[in-house]
PDB file of C-alpha atoms in Angstrom:
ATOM      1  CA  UNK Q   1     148.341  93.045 150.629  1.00  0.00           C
ATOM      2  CA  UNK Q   2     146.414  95.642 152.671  1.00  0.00           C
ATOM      3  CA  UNK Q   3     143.283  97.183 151.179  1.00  0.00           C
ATOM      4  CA  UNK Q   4     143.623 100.943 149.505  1.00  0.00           C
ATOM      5  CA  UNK Q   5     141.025 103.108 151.797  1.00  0.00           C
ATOM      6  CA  UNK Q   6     141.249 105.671 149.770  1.00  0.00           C
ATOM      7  CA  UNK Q   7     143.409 106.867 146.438  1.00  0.00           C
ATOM      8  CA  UNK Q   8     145.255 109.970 147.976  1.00  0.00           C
ATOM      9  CA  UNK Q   9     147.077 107.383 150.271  1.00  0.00           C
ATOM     10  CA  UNK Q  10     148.782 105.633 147.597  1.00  0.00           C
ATOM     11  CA  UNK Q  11     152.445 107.049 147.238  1.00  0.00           C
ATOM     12  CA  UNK Q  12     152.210 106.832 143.418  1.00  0.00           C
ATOM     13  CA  UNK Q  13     149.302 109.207 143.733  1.00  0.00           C
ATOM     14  CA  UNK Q  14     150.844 111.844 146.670  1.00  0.00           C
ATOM     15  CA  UNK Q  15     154.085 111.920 144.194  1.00  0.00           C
ATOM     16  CA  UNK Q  16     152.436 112.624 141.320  1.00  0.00           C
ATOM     17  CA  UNK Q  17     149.851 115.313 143.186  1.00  0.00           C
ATOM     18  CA  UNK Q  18     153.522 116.977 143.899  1.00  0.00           C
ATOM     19  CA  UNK Q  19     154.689 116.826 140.356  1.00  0.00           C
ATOM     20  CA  UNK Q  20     151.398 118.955 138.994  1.00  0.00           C
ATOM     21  CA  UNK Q  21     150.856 121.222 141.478  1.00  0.00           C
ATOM     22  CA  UNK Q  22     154.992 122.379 140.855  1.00  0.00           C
ATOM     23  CA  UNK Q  23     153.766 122.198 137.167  1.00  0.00           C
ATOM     24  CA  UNK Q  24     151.206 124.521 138.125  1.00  0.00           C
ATOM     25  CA  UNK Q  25     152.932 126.961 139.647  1.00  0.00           C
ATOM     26  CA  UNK Q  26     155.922 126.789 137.015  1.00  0.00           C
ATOM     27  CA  UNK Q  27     153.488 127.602 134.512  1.00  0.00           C
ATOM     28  CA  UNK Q  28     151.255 130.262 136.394  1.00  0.00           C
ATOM     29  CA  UNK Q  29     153.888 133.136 134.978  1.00  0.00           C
ATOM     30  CA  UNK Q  30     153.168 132.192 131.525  1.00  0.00           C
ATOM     31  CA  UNK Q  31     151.085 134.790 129.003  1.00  0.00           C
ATOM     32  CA  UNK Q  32     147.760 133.887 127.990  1.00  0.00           C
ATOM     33  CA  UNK Q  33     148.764 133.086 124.425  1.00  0.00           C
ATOM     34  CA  UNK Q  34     150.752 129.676 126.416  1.00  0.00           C
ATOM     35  CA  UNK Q  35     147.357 128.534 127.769  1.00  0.00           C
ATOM     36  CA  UNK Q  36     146.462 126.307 125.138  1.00  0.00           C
ATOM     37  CA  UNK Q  37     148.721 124.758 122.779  1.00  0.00           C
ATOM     38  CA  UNK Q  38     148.105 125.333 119.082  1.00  0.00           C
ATOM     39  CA  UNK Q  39     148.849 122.455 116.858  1.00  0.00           C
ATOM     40  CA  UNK Q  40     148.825 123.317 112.994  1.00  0.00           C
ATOM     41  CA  UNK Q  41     148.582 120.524 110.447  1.00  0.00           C
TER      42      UNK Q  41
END
């Protein structure tokens, strides 16, 4: 098994680096009030 030089070359980590930053962006366009969810008990 080779040795991991660094995390950002594991594919598990480039795929999910993909799947935030298009989370980011979806998101971007929503109002302030989205920013933090509000969970009432």
């Amino acid at each position: 098994m080779p040795k991991i030089s660094h995390f950002t070359t594991l594919d598990a980590w480039k795929k999910n680096h993909e799947l935030t930053i298009a989370v980011y962006k979806a998101t971007a366009r929503f109002p302030n009030s989205e920013a933090f969810a509000r969970v009432f008990c």
